Amino acid sequence: MASDARAAEDGGAPPPRPVADGFLRFLIPAPKPRPAAPTTAPARLVPPHRLVAPPPAAPALLRPEERLHIVPPTRPDWLPPPPPRQPPAPPLRSPSPWVRPRPFPPAFGEPRTRNAGRFAGQVNGARGRSPASVAHSSGGGRSGSQKPKAAAAHKEKKAWVAVEKKGEDAGDDDRAAVSEGYSCGDETGTEAEDQLEPEGEQDTGGHRRGLDREDDAKNSLDMAANQECSGGGGERPSELVCQSNQATHSRGRMGRSQVECRPDIDTFTPGLLALYESLKPSEEHKSKQKQLVDSLAKSVSKEWPNAQLHLYGSCANSFGTSHSDVDVCLEMEIGTASTVEVLLRLADVLRADNFDNVEAITSARVPIVKMSDSGSGFSCDICINNLFAVANTKLLKDYAQIDQRLLQLAFLVKHWAKLRGVNETYRGTLSSYAYVLMCINFLQLREPKILPCLQAMEQTYTMNVDGTECAYFDEVHQLQYFGAENKESIAELLWAFFHFWAFHHDYRRDVISVRTGSTISKQEKNWTTRVGNDRHLMCIEDPFETGHDLGRVVDRQTIRILREEFERAAAVLQYNDDPCVALFEPYDYEN
Ligand code: CTP
Ligand code: MG
C-alpha cells in the first residue's frame, strides 16, 4: 500500500542491462561490486504466494548505492532527425497550448515561495483566496511561469463575477486547507465546496479529423479558460460565473476532445516498447525481492507460527517495475487483539531482527508496518488480514494475461506518473493501483474492446472476504485472442489514454468501474457529495470493495494538477518531436 509515496526503489542488478542508448539512459545501473551471498536459507514462497517450504540458493543482494540513476533524457537514436522548429515552438512548461495558463501574477500578498511547486497552493493559495484571485490563479504553481503576454491575452477574454460565497469565510477556508494537509487530518471543508460543477457542454466522444495545430492551441487555451470558469475541474460551483466566455469555452473543450491522433504516432511504438522492456524487473531483481520476503517470513513465523504470508500488489500482480516495492499481507488469527496491537508487536519483532527503518503506520485506512532492507534497497509494506488486496491482486494478474498491451500501457503510465509526481497518495494524487484500474477500464472501453469484463462473466473463481464474494471468470487462457480485432499500437493507446482523461472523461458525473467494464454514474454510487475525507471528485470504484473510491484522496487542487498532466501528456504525444523523452521528463519542483 502507498508504495507510490516512496521514492522509486530499484533492484537493477549487475551485470548492467544494455541501456546506454537513447532515452533509455533514464535508467543506467551504477556499477558496484556484488556483495557476498547470504548464508542462511530462509523459507520460500510458491504460487499462489503462500509460505510453504525452504528456499533455493539465494542470489547476491544489491547494495542501496546500486540503484538505478536517473540521468537527463536525450533524443532516442531511433528517431529521425527533428524537422526545423516552426515558430512558435511551444516549450513544455509554460505558454504552451497544453499547460493551463496562469493569467495573472499572484494576487497581492500571495506568498511566492521557492519550490512552491504545485502542491504549495493547498496551504498558501486557492482555498483561502478571494473568488477573484481563485479565478485568476492556475493554482499549485504548475503553470506559474506564464509569459505576461499570454496572461494579458487571456485576461481580455474573461469577465468574472462573484455571485455567491458558500460555506465558511475565507479565513475558515484557509484553516481548512492547512489542517487538511494531504493526509487524513480532520477537515472542515463543506460537501458543496468539493463538488464539480456542471460543464457547459459535455464531450461527445466523437472523433473528427482536421483540427490544425493552431486551432488546437487556441482551443486548449479556451478550454483552460473554460475550466477556470467551471472551477478548473471542480471548484466552487456557485462562486464564479464566467459570463463572456461560455460559448468559446465549450467549443474549446469540444475541439480538443475531437482531435485525432497524429498520423505518425506508430513511429514511437518501438521506443515505448523498449522503455517498457527496460522497466520490467530482471530475474535477479525478483529473486532479491523473494529473499527479502523469505527473511521476513522467518521472523514472522517465530512469533506467529500459523500465519500465512501472501504477496500482493505489484510484486505479485505482474505490474511490478524495477522501482516497485514489496507488499505483504499476513493472514492470521488475531483473537481479541486489535490489528494495531498486532502491527505494533510485529514492528518490535522486525526491529529485533535488524530490519531497517521499521515503522508502524496505524492511522492509515489499512494500517501497515513499513520497513526496508538496506542490503537490497527494497522497501516493504506489511498489512494484516487485508484479503481484499490479495483478491484484487489476483484479478489484476489475470487481466494482465489477456492482452499484453495492458501491461505495456500500465508500465508506461506508472512510470510517467512517478516521474511527473502524480503518484503520491499522501499528496492527493493517485496510487499505482488506481492507475492500473484506469488502464484496465480504458481498455475495456476501447472499440473494439481490448479487455473483457471478467466480473461480468461466468464465475470460475471465488474468494469470500469478510462476507463479500470476490468472484469472476479466471480462466483467462481462453481469452488470449479477445482483443485481437483491435489493432491499436501502444503509442496510439498511450496517447488515447491521456486524451481520454484530459478531454473525454466526465469528472462531474462518471465513476470508472472495472467491475462493470464501463462507467457508472456518481448518482448510482451515491458519490455525489463529500463525506468526511472522501470528496469523490474523481471516482474510481474498487472492483471488490465497491464502496471504496480510489479517487477519494483527490482534492480540488490535485484534480486540477492531474488534468493538467493528462493534457500535457496527450499534447506531448500529439505534437512533440521527441515525445518519448518529453513525456517522461521528471517534474521540476524547483521552478
Ligand atoms: N490496494 C488496495 N486498495 C488501495 C490501494 C492499494 O487494495 N486503495 C492494494 C492493491 O492490491 C494494490 C496493492 O495494494 O495492488 C499495492 O498498491 P500500490 O502500492 O498502489 O500498487 P502497486 O501495484 O504495488 O504499485 P507499485 O509498483 O508502485 O508498488
Ligand atoms: Mg507496491
Coordinates of C-alpha atoms and ligand atoms in Angstrom, one line a residue:
M1 CA 0.0 0.0 0.0
A2 CA 1.0 3.5 -0.6
S3 CA 4.2 2.4 -2.1
D4 CA 3.8 5.2 -4.5
A5 CA 4.6 7.6 -1.7
R6 CA 8.1 6.4 -1.5
A7 CA 10.9 7.4 -3.8
A8 CA 11.3 4.9 -6.6
E9 CA 13.4 2.0 -5.4
D10 CA 15.2 -0.2 -7.7
G11 CA 16.8 -3.5 -7.7
G12 CA 18.6 -3.4 -11.1
A13 CA 21.5 -5.7 -10.7
P14 CA 24.9 -6.3 -12.1
P15 CA 25.7 -7.1 -14.8
P16 CA 24.2 -3.8 -16.2
R17 CA 21.4 -4.1 -18.7
P18 CA 22.2 -2.7 -22.1
V19 CA 20.5 0.6 -21.8
A20 CA 23.2 3.0 -22.9
D21 CA 21.5 4.4 -25.9
G22 CA 18.8 7.0 -26.4
F23 CA 16.3 7.9 -23.9
L24 CA 16.8 4.5 -22.1
R25 CA 19.6 6.4 -20.4
F26 CA 16.9 7.3 -17.9
L27 CA 18.0 4.0 -16.4
I28 CA 21.7 3.4 -16.0
P29 CA 22.8 1.0 -13.3
A30 CA 25.7 2.2 -11.3
P31 CA 28.5 -0.4 -11.5
K32 CA 29.1 -1.7 -8.0
P33 CA 30.8 -4.8 -6.6
R34 CA 28.5 -7.7 -5.9
P35 CA 28.1 -8.3 -2.2
A36 CA 28.5 -11.8 -0.8
A37 CA 25.5 -14.1 -0.9
P38 CA 23.8 -14.7 2.4
T39 CA 24.5 -18.0 4.0
T40 CA 21.1 -18.6 5.6
A41 CA 18.4 -20.5 3.7
P42 CA 15.0 -19.0 4.7
A43 CA 11.6 -20.4 3.8
R44 CA 10.3 -19.7 0.3
L45 CA 7.1 -18.8 -1.4
V46 CA 5.4 -20.7 -4.2
P47 CA 2.3 -19.7 -6.1
P48 CA -0.2 -18.6 -5.1
H49 CA 2.2 -16.8 -2.8
R50 CA 1.9 -19.0 0.2
L51 CA 4.7 -19.8 2.5
V52 CA 5.3 -23.5 2.2
A53 CA 8.9 -24.7 2.1
P54 CA 12.6 -23.8 2.3
P55 CA 14.1 -21.6 -0.5
P56 CA 16.5 -22.4 -3.2
A57 CA 20.0 -20.9 -3.0
A58 CA 19.8 -17.2 -2.6
P59 CA 21.4 -14.8 -5.1
A60 CA 23.6 -11.9 -4.2
L61 CA 22.0 -8.8 -2.8
L62 CA 22.2 -5.4 -4.2
R63 CA 23.6 -2.6 -2.2
P64 CA 21.5 0.6 -1.9
E65 CA 24.0 2.5 -3.9
E66 CA 23.4 0.1 -6.8
R67 CA 20.1 1.7 -7.5
L68 CA 19.5 2.9 -11.0
H69 CA 20.4 6.5 -11.7
I70 CA 18.1 8.9 -13.4
V71 CA 20.0 10.9 -15.9
P72 CA 18.7 13.6 -18.1
P73 CA 16.9 12.2 -21.2
T74 CA 18.4 12.6 -24.6
R75 CA 16.9 12.2 -28.0
P76 CA 16.5 8.5 -28.9
D77 CA 18.8 7.2 -31.6
W78 CA 16.0 5.5 -33.4
L79 CA 14.2 8.8 -34.1
P80 CA 14.7 10.6 -37.4
P81 CA 16.4 14.0 -37.2
P82 CA 13.9 16.5 -35.9
P83 CA 12.4 18.8 -38.5
P84 CA 13.3 22.5 -38.2
R85 CA 11.3 24.1 -35.5
Q86 CA 8.2 26.0 -36.5
P87 CA 7.6 29.2 -34.8
P88 CA 6.1 29.4 -32.3
A89 CA 7.6 26.3 -30.8
P90 CA 5.8 25.8 -27.5
P91 CA 8.1 25.0 -24.7
L92 CA 6.8 22.2 -22.5
R93 CA 6.1 24.1 -19.4
S94 CA 4.7 27.4 -19.8
P95 CA 3.0 29.3 -22.6
S96 CA 2.2 26.1 -24.3
P97 CA -1.3 25.2 -25.5
W98 CA -1.4 22.3 -23.2
V99 CA -0.5 23.9 -20.0
R100 CA -3.2 25.8 -18.2
P101 CA -2.2 29.4 -18.4
R102 CA -1.8 31.4 -15.3
P103 CA -3.4 34.6 -16.5
F104 CA -2.2 36.9 -13.8
P105 CA 0.7 37.2 -11.5
P106 CA 0.0 36.1 -7.9
A107 CA -2.6 38.1 -6.1
F108 CA -1.2 40.9 -4.0
G109 CA 0.2 39.5 -0.8
E110 CA 0.1 36.0 -2.1
P111 CA 3.3 34.3 -1.0
R112 CA 5.7 33.2 -3.6
T113 CA 7.8 30.5 -2.1
R114 CA 10.9 28.8 -3.6
N115 CA 9.9 25.4 -4.6
A116 CA 6.3 26.4 -4.1
G117 CA 5.5 23.7 -6.6
R118 CA 2.1 22.7 -7.5
F119 CA 1.1 21.4 -4.1
A120 CA 2.0 24.6 -2.2
G121 CA -1.2 26.2 -3.1
Q122 CA -3.1 23.9 -0.8
V123 CA -1.6 25.8 2.1
N124 CA -0.8 29.1 0.5
G125 CA -3.4 29.7 -2.0
A126 CA -6.5 28.7 -3.7
R127 CA -8.6 27.7 -0.8
G128 CA -8.2 30.9 1.1
R129 CA -8.2 33.4 -1.7
S130 CA -10.9 35.7 -2.7
P131 CA -13.1 34.5 -5.5
A132 CA -11.3 36.8 -7.9
S133 CA -7.9 35.5 -7.0
V134 CA -9.1 32.0 -7.3
A135 CA -10.4 32.8 -10.7
H136 CA -7.2 34.2 -11.8
S137 CA -4.9 31.7 -10.4
S138 CA -4.0 28.4 -12.1
G139 CA -3.2 27.0 -8.7
G140 CA -0.4 24.9 -7.5
G141 CA 2.4 26.7 -9.2
R142 CA 2.5 24.3 -12.2
S143 CA 1.7 27.0 -14.7
G144 CA 3.1 29.8 -12.7
S145 CA 5.7 30.9 -15.2
Q146 CA 3.3 32.1 -17.9
K147 CA 4.5 34.9 -20.0
P148 CA 2.8 38.3 -19.3
K149 CA 1.7 38.5 -22.9
A150 CA -0.2 35.3 -22.8
A151 CA -1.6 36.4 -19.5
A152 CA -2.8 39.6 -20.9
A153 CA -4.4 37.9 -23.9
H154 CA -6.1 35.6 -21.6
K155 CA -7.3 38.3 -19.3
E156 CA -9.1 40.1 -22.1
K157 CA -11.3 37.1 -22.8
K158 CA -12.7 36.8 -19.3
A159 CA -15.2 38.5 -17.1
W160 CA -15.6 37.0 -13.7
V161 CA -18.4 37.8 -11.4
A162 CA -18.5 36.5 -7.8
V163 CA -22.2 35.7 -7.2
E164 CA -22.1 33.7 -4.1
K165 CA -19.7 32.5 -1.4
K166 CA -20.6 29.3 0.1
G167 CA -19.6 27.7 3.4
E168 CA -17.1 29.3 5.6
D169 CA -15.5 32.6 5.1
A170 CA -12.1 32.8 3.6
G171 CA -10.3 32.6 6.9
D172 CA -12.0 29.4 7.8
D173 CA -11.2 28.1 4.4
D174 CA -7.5 28.8 4.9
R175 CA -7.6 27.0 8.2
A176 CA -9.3 24.0 6.5
A177 CA -6.5 23.9 3.9
V178 CA -3.8 23.9 6.5
S179 CA -5.4 21.3 8.7
E180 CA -6.1 19.1 5.7
G181 CA -2.5 18.7 4.6
Y182 CA -2.5 15.6 2.4
S183 CA -3.3 13.0 4.9
C184 CA -6.3 12.1 6.9
G185 CA -6.5 15.1 9.1
D186 CA -9.8 16.5 10.2
E187 CA -11.2 18.7 7.6
T188 CA -13.6 21.5 7.8
G189 CA -14.5 22.0 4.2
T190 CA -18.1 21.6 3.2
E191 CA -19.6 19.0 0.9
A192 CA -20.8 21.5 -1.6
E193 CA -17.3 23.0 -1.9
D194 CA -16.0 19.8 -3.1
Q195 CA -18.3 19.1 -5.9
L196 CA -17.5 19.6 -9.5
E197 CA -19.7 22.0 -11.3
P198 CA -21.6 21.1 -14.4
E199 CA -19.6 21.7 -17.5
G200 CA -21.1 23.9 -20.2
E201 CA -21.2 21.1 -22.6
Q202 CA -20.2 17.5 -22.3
D203 CA -17.9 15.8 -24.6
T204 CA -19.5 13.7 -27.2
G205 CA -16.7 11.2 -27.5
G206 CA -16.9 11.5 -31.3
H207 CA -13.7 12.0 -33.3
R208 CA -13.1 14.0 -36.4
R209 CA -10.1 14.9 -38.4
G210 CA -8.9 18.3 -39.4
L211 CA -8.1 20.5 -36.4
D212 CA -4.8 22.0 -37.2
R213 CA -2.3 22.8 -34.5
E214 CA -3.1 26.5 -34.3
D215 CA -6.8 25.8 -33.8
D216 CA -5.9 23.3 -31.3
A217 CA -3.7 25.6 -29.3
K218 CA -6.4 28.1 -29.3
N219 CA -8.9 25.5 -28.3
S220 CA -6.7 24.5 -25.5
L221 CA -6.4 28.0 -24.2
D222 CA -10.1 28.4 -24.5
M223 CA -10.6 25.2 -22.6
A224 CA -8.2 26.3 -19.9
A225 CA -10.3 29.5 -19.6
N226 CA -13.4 27.4 -19.5
Q227 CA -12.1 25.1 -16.9
E228 CA -11.4 28.1 -14.8
C229 CA -14.9 29.2 -15.4
S230 CA -16.1 25.8 -14.2
G231 CA -13.7 25.8 -11.3
G232 CA -10.7 24.3 -13.1
G233 CA -12.2 20.8 -12.9
G234 CA -14.2 21.2 -9.9
E235 CA -14.1 24.2 -7.6
R236 CA -16.8 26.4 -6.1
P237 CA -19.7 25.7 -8.3
S238 CA -21.6 28.8 -7.5
E239 CA -18.9 31.2 -6.6
L240 CA -17.9 32.2 -10.0
V241 CA -19.6 32.7 -13.2
C242 CA -17.7 33.4 -16.3
Q243 CA -20.1 35.4 -18.4
S244 CA -18.4 36.1 -21.6
N245 CA -16.6 33.0 -22.4
Q246 CA -19.0 30.2 -22.0
A247 CA -19.5 29.5 -25.7
T248 CA -15.9 29.8 -26.6
H249 CA -15.1 27.5 -23.7
S250 CA -17.4 24.8 -24.7
R251 CA -16.2 24.9 -28.3
G252 CA -12.6 24.7 -27.0
R253 CA -13.2 21.6 -25.0
M254 CA -15.2 20.1 -27.8
G255 CA -12.5 20.9 -30.2
R256 CA -9.9 19.2 -28.1
S257 CA -12.0 16.1 -27.5
Q258 CA -12.4 15.7 -31.2
V259 CA -8.8 15.7 -32.1
E260 CA -7.4 12.6 -33.8
C261 CA -4.2 11.1 -33.1
R262 CA -1.2 12.2 -35.2
P263 CA -0.7 10.0 -38.3
D264 CA 2.9 9.1 -37.5
I265 CA 2.2 8.0 -33.9
D266 CA 3.2 4.4 -34.6
T267 CA 6.8 5.5 -35.2
F268 CA 7.0 5.9 -31.5
T269 CA 5.9 2.4 -30.6
P270 CA 9.4 0.8 -30.8
G271 CA 10.8 3.4 -28.4
L272 CA 7.9 3.0 -26.0
L273 CA 8.2 -0.8 -26.1
A274 CA 12.0 -0.5 -25.4
L275 CA 11.2 1.6 -22.4
Y276 CA 8.7 -0.9 -21.2
E277 CA 11.2 -3.7 -21.5
S278 CA 13.7 -1.7 -19.6
L279 CA 11.2 -1.2 -16.8
K280 CA 10.4 -4.8 -16.3
P281 CA 12.2 -6.2 -13.3
S282 CA 15.0 -8.6 -14.0
E283 CA 15.1 -12.1 -12.7
E284 CA 17.8 -11.1 -10.3
H285 CA 15.6 -8.3 -9.0
K286 CA 12.8 -10.7 -8.5
S287 CA 14.9 -13.2 -6.6
K288 CA 16.2 -10.4 -4.3
Q289 CA 12.6 -9.5 -3.6
K290 CA 11.9 -13.1 -2.7
Q291 CA 14.9 -13.1 -0.5
L292 CA 13.6 -10.2 1.5
V293 CA 10.2 -11.9 1.8
D294 CA 11.9 -15.1 3.0
S295 CA 13.7 -13.3 5.7
L296 CA 10.5 -11.6 6.7
A297 CA 8.7 -14.9 6.8
K298 CA 11.3 -16.4 9.0
S299 CA 10.9 -13.6 11.5
V300 CA 7.1 -13.7 11.4
S301 CA 6.9 -17.5 11.9
K302 CA 8.9 -17.3 15.1
E303 CA 6.1 -15.2 16.7
W304 CA 3.1 -16.4 14.7
P305 CA 3.8 -19.9 13.5
N306 CA 0.4 -20.3 11.9
A307 CA 0.5 -17.0 10.0
Q308 CA 0.1 -17.3 6.2
L309 CA 2.1 -14.9 4.1
H310 CA 0.6 -13.6 0.9
L311 CA 2.4 -11.3 -1.6
Y312 CA 0.1 -8.7 -3.0
G313 CA 0.4 -5.5 -5.1
S314 CA 2.8 -5.2 -8.0
C315 CA 5.3 -7.8 -6.8
A316 CA 2.5 -10.4 -7.3
N317 CA 0.1 -8.9 -9.9
S318 CA 2.7 -8.6 -12.7
F319 CA 2.6 -4.8 -12.8
G320 CA 5.8 -4.5 -10.8
T321 CA 8.5 -2.4 -12.3
S322 CA 12.1 -2.3 -11.3
H323 CA 11.1 0.6 -9.0
S324 CA 8.3 -1.2 -7.2
D325 CA 8.2 -2.1 -3.5
V326 CA 7.2 -5.4 -1.9
D327 CA 3.7 -5.6 -0.4
V328 CA 3.0 -8.4 2.0
C329 CA -0.2 -9.4 3.8
L330 CA -0.1 -11.6 6.8
E331 CA -3.2 -13.8 7.3
M332 CA -3.5 -14.8 10.9
E333 CA -5.9 -15.3 13.8
I334 CA -5.5 -12.3 16.0
G335 CA -8.1 -13.3 18.6
T336 CA -9.1 -10.4 20.8
A337 CA -6.1 -8.3 19.9
S338 CA -6.7 -5.4 17.5
T339 CA -4.9 -5.1 14.2
V340 CA -3.0 -2.2 15.5
E341 CA -1.7 -4.1 18.5
V342 CA -0.5 -6.9 16.3
L343 CA 1.2 -4.5 14.0
L344 CA 3.0 -2.8 16.9
R345 CA 4.2 -6.2 18.0
L346 CA 5.3 -7.0 14.5
A347 CA 7.3 -3.8 14.3
D348 CA 9.1 -4.8 17.5
V349 CA 9.8 -8.3 16.2
L350 CA 11.2 -6.9 12.9
R351 CA 13.4 -4.3 14.8
A352 CA 14.7 -7.1 16.9
D353 CA 15.7 -9.0 13.8
N354 CA 17.6 -6.0 12.5
F355 CA 15.3 -4.9 9.6
D356 CA 15.8 -1.2 8.8
N357 CA 13.6 1.8 9.2
V358 CA 10.7 -0.2 10.7
E359 CA 7.7 2.0 11.3
A360 CA 4.1 1.1 12.2
I361 CA 1.6 3.4 10.4
T362 CA -1.5 2.7 12.4
S363 CA -3.7 5.7 11.3
A364 CA -4.0 4.7 7.7
R365 CA -7.2 3.2 6.2
V366 CA -5.2 0.0 6.0
P367 CA -2.7 0.1 8.9
I368 CA 0.7 -1.2 7.9
V369 CA 4.3 -1.8 9.1
K370 CA 6.8 -0.3 6.7
M371 CA 10.4 -1.4 6.7
S372 CA 13.3 -1.6 4.4
D373 CA 16.2 -3.8 3.7
S374 CA 19.4 -1.9 3.4
G375 CA 21.1 -4.8 1.7
S376 CA 18.8 -4.7 -1.3
G377 CA 17.4 -1.2 -1.0
F378 CA 13.9 -2.7 -1.2
S379 CA 11.1 -1.4 0.9
C380 CA 8.3 -3.4 2.1
D381 CA 4.8 -2.8 3.4
I382 CA 3.2 -5.4 5.6
C383 CA -0.5 -5.4 6.5
I384 CA -2.6 -7.8 8.5
N385 CA -5.6 -9.8 7.1
N386 CA -6.2 -7.4 4.2
L387 CA -7.5 -10.1 2.0
F388 CA -9.3 -7.8 -0.4
A389 CA -5.8 -6.8 -1.6
V390 CA -4.9 -10.4 -2.1
A391 CA -8.1 -10.9 -4.1
N392 CA -7.6 -7.8 -6.3
T393 CA -4.0 -8.8 -6.9
K394 CA -5.2 -12.0 -8.5
L395 CA -7.8 -10.1 -10.5
L396 CA -5.1 -7.7 -11.9
K397 CA -2.8 -10.6 -12.6
D398 CA -5.5 -12.3 -14.6
Y399 CA -6.3 -9.2 -16.6
A400 CA -2.6 -8.9 -17.4
Q401 CA -2.6 -12.2 -19.1
I402 CA -5.3 -11.4 -21.6
D403 CA -3.6 -8.8 -23.7
Q404 CA 0.0 -7.7 -23.4
R405 CA -1.0 -4.1 -24.2
L406 CA -2.4 -3.8 -20.7
L407 CA 1.0 -4.4 -19.1
Q408 CA 2.7 -2.2 -21.6
L409 CA 0.3 0.6 -21.1
A410 CA 0.2 0.3 -17.3
F411 CA 4.0 0.2 -17.0
L412 CA 4.3 3.4 -19.1
V413 CA 1.6 5.1 -17.2
K414 CA 3.0 4.2 -13.8
H415 CA 6.5 5.3 -14.9
W416 CA 5.0 8.6 -16.2
A417 CA 3.1 9.1 -13.0
K418 CA 6.1 8.6 -10.8
L419 CA 8.3 10.9 -12.9
R420 CA 5.6 13.6 -13.1
G421 CA 4.9 13.5 -9.4
V422 CA 1.3 12.4 -9.7
N423 CA 1.7 9.0 -8.0
E424 CA 1.7 10.3 -4.4
T425 CA -1.5 9.5 -2.5
Y426 CA -0.2 11.3 0.6
R427 CA -0.3 14.5 -1.6
G428 CA -3.7 13.9 -3.1
T429 CA -2.8 12.2 -6.3
L430 CA -3.4 8.6 -7.3
S431 CA -1.9 5.2 -6.2
S432 CA -0.3 2.9 -8.7
Y433 CA -3.3 0.6 -8.1
A434 CA -5.7 3.3 -9.2
Y435 CA -3.7 3.9 -12.4
V436 CA -3.7 0.2 -13.3
L437 CA -7.5 0.2 -12.8
M438 CA -7.8 3.2 -15.0
C439 CA -5.8 1.4 -17.7
I440 CA -7.9 -1.7 -17.4
N441 CA -11.1 0.3 -17.6
F442 CA -9.8 2.2 -20.6
L443 CA -9.0 -1.0 -22.5
Q444 CA -12.5 -2.3 -21.6
L445 CA -14.0 0.8 -23.2
R446 CA -12.0 0.7 -26.5
E447 CA -13.8 -0.1 -29.6
P448 CA -13.2 -2.9 -30.5
K449 CA -12.6 -3.9 -26.9
I450 CA -9.2 -4.9 -25.9
L451 CA -10.2 -6.4 -22.5
P452 CA -13.4 -8.1 -21.3
C453 CA -15.1 -7.5 -18.0
L454 CA -14.2 -10.6 -16.0
Q455 CA -16.6 -9.9 -13.2
A456 CA -19.5 -9.8 -15.7
M457 CA -18.7 -13.3 -16.9
E458 CA -19.2 -16.8 -15.6
Q459 CA -17.7 -17.1 -12.1
T460 CA -14.9 -19.6 -12.1
Y461 CA -13.1 -18.2 -9.1
T462 CA -14.5 -17.1 -5.9
M463 CA -13.0 -15.9 -2.6
N464 CA -15.0 -14.7 0.4
V465 CA -13.6 -11.8 2.1
D466 CA -15.4 -10.5 5.2
G467 CA -18.7 -11.7 3.8
T468 CA -18.1 -10.2 0.4
E469 CA -17.9 -12.6 -2.5
C470 CA -15.0 -11.7 -4.8
A471 CA -15.9 -13.7 -7.8
Y472 CA -15.0 -13.6 -11.5
F473 CA -14.0 -15.6 -14.6
D474 CA -10.4 -16.5 -14.1
E475 CA -9.8 -19.0 -17.0
V476 CA -8.1 -16.3 -18.9
H477 CA -6.2 -18.7 -21.1
Q478 CA -9.5 -18.9 -23.0
L479 CA -9.3 -15.2 -23.7
Q480 CA -6.0 -15.0 -25.4
Y481 CA -7.5 -13.5 -28.6
F482 CA -10.1 -11.4 -27.0
G483 CA -8.6 -8.1 -28.2
A484 CA -7.2 -9.3 -31.5
E485 CA -9.7 -7.4 -33.5
N486 CA -8.3 -4.2 -32.1
K487 CA -5.0 -3.4 -33.8
E488 CA -4.1 -0.2 -31.9
S489 CA -0.5 0.1 -31.1
I490 CA 0.9 1.0 -27.7
A491 CA 1.8 4.5 -28.9
E492 CA -1.8 5.1 -30.1
L493 CA -3.2 3.7 -26.9
L494 CA -1.0 5.7 -24.7
W495 CA -2.0 8.9 -26.4
A496 CA -5.7 7.9 -26.3
F497 CA -5.4 7.1 -22.6
F498 CA -4.1 10.6 -21.8
H499 CA -6.5 12.2 -24.2
F500 CA -9.4 10.3 -22.6
W501 CA -8.5 11.5 -19.2
A502 CA -7.8 15.0 -20.4
F503 CA -10.9 15.6 -22.5
H504 CA -13.4 12.8 -22.6
H505 CA -13.9 11.6 -19.1
D506 CA -16.8 13.3 -17.4
Y507 CA -15.3 14.0 -14.0
R508 CA -18.6 15.5 -12.8
R509 CA -20.8 12.6 -13.5
D510 CA -18.9 9.4 -14.0
V511 CA -17.3 6.7 -11.9
I512 CA -14.9 4.3 -13.7
S513 CA -15.8 0.8 -12.9
V514 CA -13.7 -2.2 -13.8
R515 CA -16.4 -4.3 -12.1
T516 CA -18.9 -3.4 -14.8
G517 CA -16.4 -2.8 -17.6
S518 CA -17.8 0.6 -18.1
T519 CA -18.5 3.9 -16.4
I520 CA -21.4 4.3 -14.0
S521 CA -22.9 7.4 -12.5
K522 CA -21.8 9.0 -9.3
Q523 CA -25.6 9.2 -8.6
E524 CA -25.8 5.5 -8.7
K525 CA -23.0 5.1 -6.2
N526 CA -24.3 7.9 -4.1
W527 CA -20.9 9.6 -4.5
T528 CA -22.4 13.0 -5.3
T529 CA -21.2 14.8 -2.2
R530 CA -18.3 14.8 0.0
V531 CA -18.5 12.5 3.0
G532 CA -15.7 13.0 5.6
N533 CA -12.5 12.8 3.7
D534 CA -14.0 11.2 0.7
R535 CA -14.5 14.0 -1.8
H536 CA -15.5 11.9 -4.8
L537 CA -14.2 14.5 -7.2
M538 CA -12.5 11.8 -9.4
C539 CA -14.2 8.4 -8.8
I540 CA -12.6 5.1 -9.3
E541 CA -14.5 2.2 -7.9
D542 CA -12.6 -0.7 -6.3
P543 CA -13.6 -3.9 -8.1
F544 CA -14.4 -5.8 -4.9
E545 CA -14.7 -3.3 -2.1
T546 CA -17.2 -1.4 -4.2
G547 CA -17.9 1.2 -1.5
H548 CA -14.3 2.3 -1.8
D549 CA -13.5 5.1 -4.1
L550 CA -9.8 5.1 -5.1
G551 CA -10.0 8.7 -6.1
R552 CA -11.1 9.7 -2.6
V553 CA -7.7 11.3 -2.0
V554 CA -8.0 13.7 -4.9
D555 CA -9.0 17.2 -3.8
R556 CA -9.8 20.4 -5.6
Q557 CA -6.2 21.2 -6.2
T558 CA -4.9 17.9 -7.2
I559 CA -7.7 17.2 -9.6
R560 CA -6.5 20.3 -11.5
I561 CA -2.9 19.0 -11.4
L562 CA -3.9 15.6 -12.7
R563 CA -5.9 17.1 -15.5
E564 CA -3.1 19.4 -16.4
E565 CA -0.7 16.4 -16.5
F566 CA -3.1 14.4 -18.7
E567 CA -3.4 17.3 -21.0
R568 CA 0.3 17.8 -21.2
A569 CA 1.0 14.1 -21.8
A570 CA -1.6 14.0 -24.6
A571 CA -0.2 17.1 -26.2
V572 CA 3.4 15.9 -25.9
L573 CA 2.5 12.7 -27.7
Q574 CA 0.5 14.6 -30.2
Y575 CA 2.9 17.3 -31.2
N576 CA 6.4 16.9 -29.7
D577 CA 9.3 15.9 -31.9
D578 CA 10.7 13.7 -29.1
P579 CA 7.6 12.6 -27.3
C580 CA 9.3 9.6 -25.7
V581 CA 11.7 12.0 -24.0
A582 CA 9.5 14.8 -23.1
L583 CA 6.7 12.7 -21.8
F584 CA 8.8 11.2 -19.1
E585 CA 10.6 14.4 -18.3
P586 CA 10.8 14.5 -14.4
Y587 CA 8.6 17.2 -13.0
D588 CA 10.7 20.1 -11.8
Y589 CA 9.5 21.1 -8.4
E590 CA 12.1 23.9 -8.2
N591 CA 10.6 26.0 -11.0
Ligands
CTP1 N1 -4.6 -1.6 -2.6 C1 -5.9 -1.7 -2.3 N2 -6.6 -0.5 -2.1 C2 -6.0 0.7 -2.3 C3 -4.6 0.8 -2.6 C4 -3.9 -0.4 -2.8 O1 -6.4 -2.8 -2.2 N3 -6.7 1.8 -2.1 C5 -3.8 -2.8 -2.8 C6 -3.9 -3.4 -4.2 O2 -3.9 -4.8 -4.1 C7 -2.6 -3.0 -4.8 C8 -1.7 -3.0 -3.6 O3 -2.5 -2.6 -2.5 O4 -2.2 -3.8 -5.8 C9 -0.5 -2.1 -3.7 O5 -0.9 -0.8 -4.0 P1 0.1 0.2 -4.7 O6 1.3 0.3 -3.9 O7 -0.7 1.4 -5.0 O8 0.3 -0.5 -6.1 P2 1.5 -1.4 -6.6 O9 0.8 -2.1 -7.8 O10 2.1 -2.2 -5.6 O11 2.4 -0.3 -7.3 P3 4.0 0.0 -7.1 O12 4.6 -0.7 -8.3 O13 4.1 1.5 -7.3 O14 4.4 -0.5 -5.8
MG2 MG 3.5 -1.8 -4.3

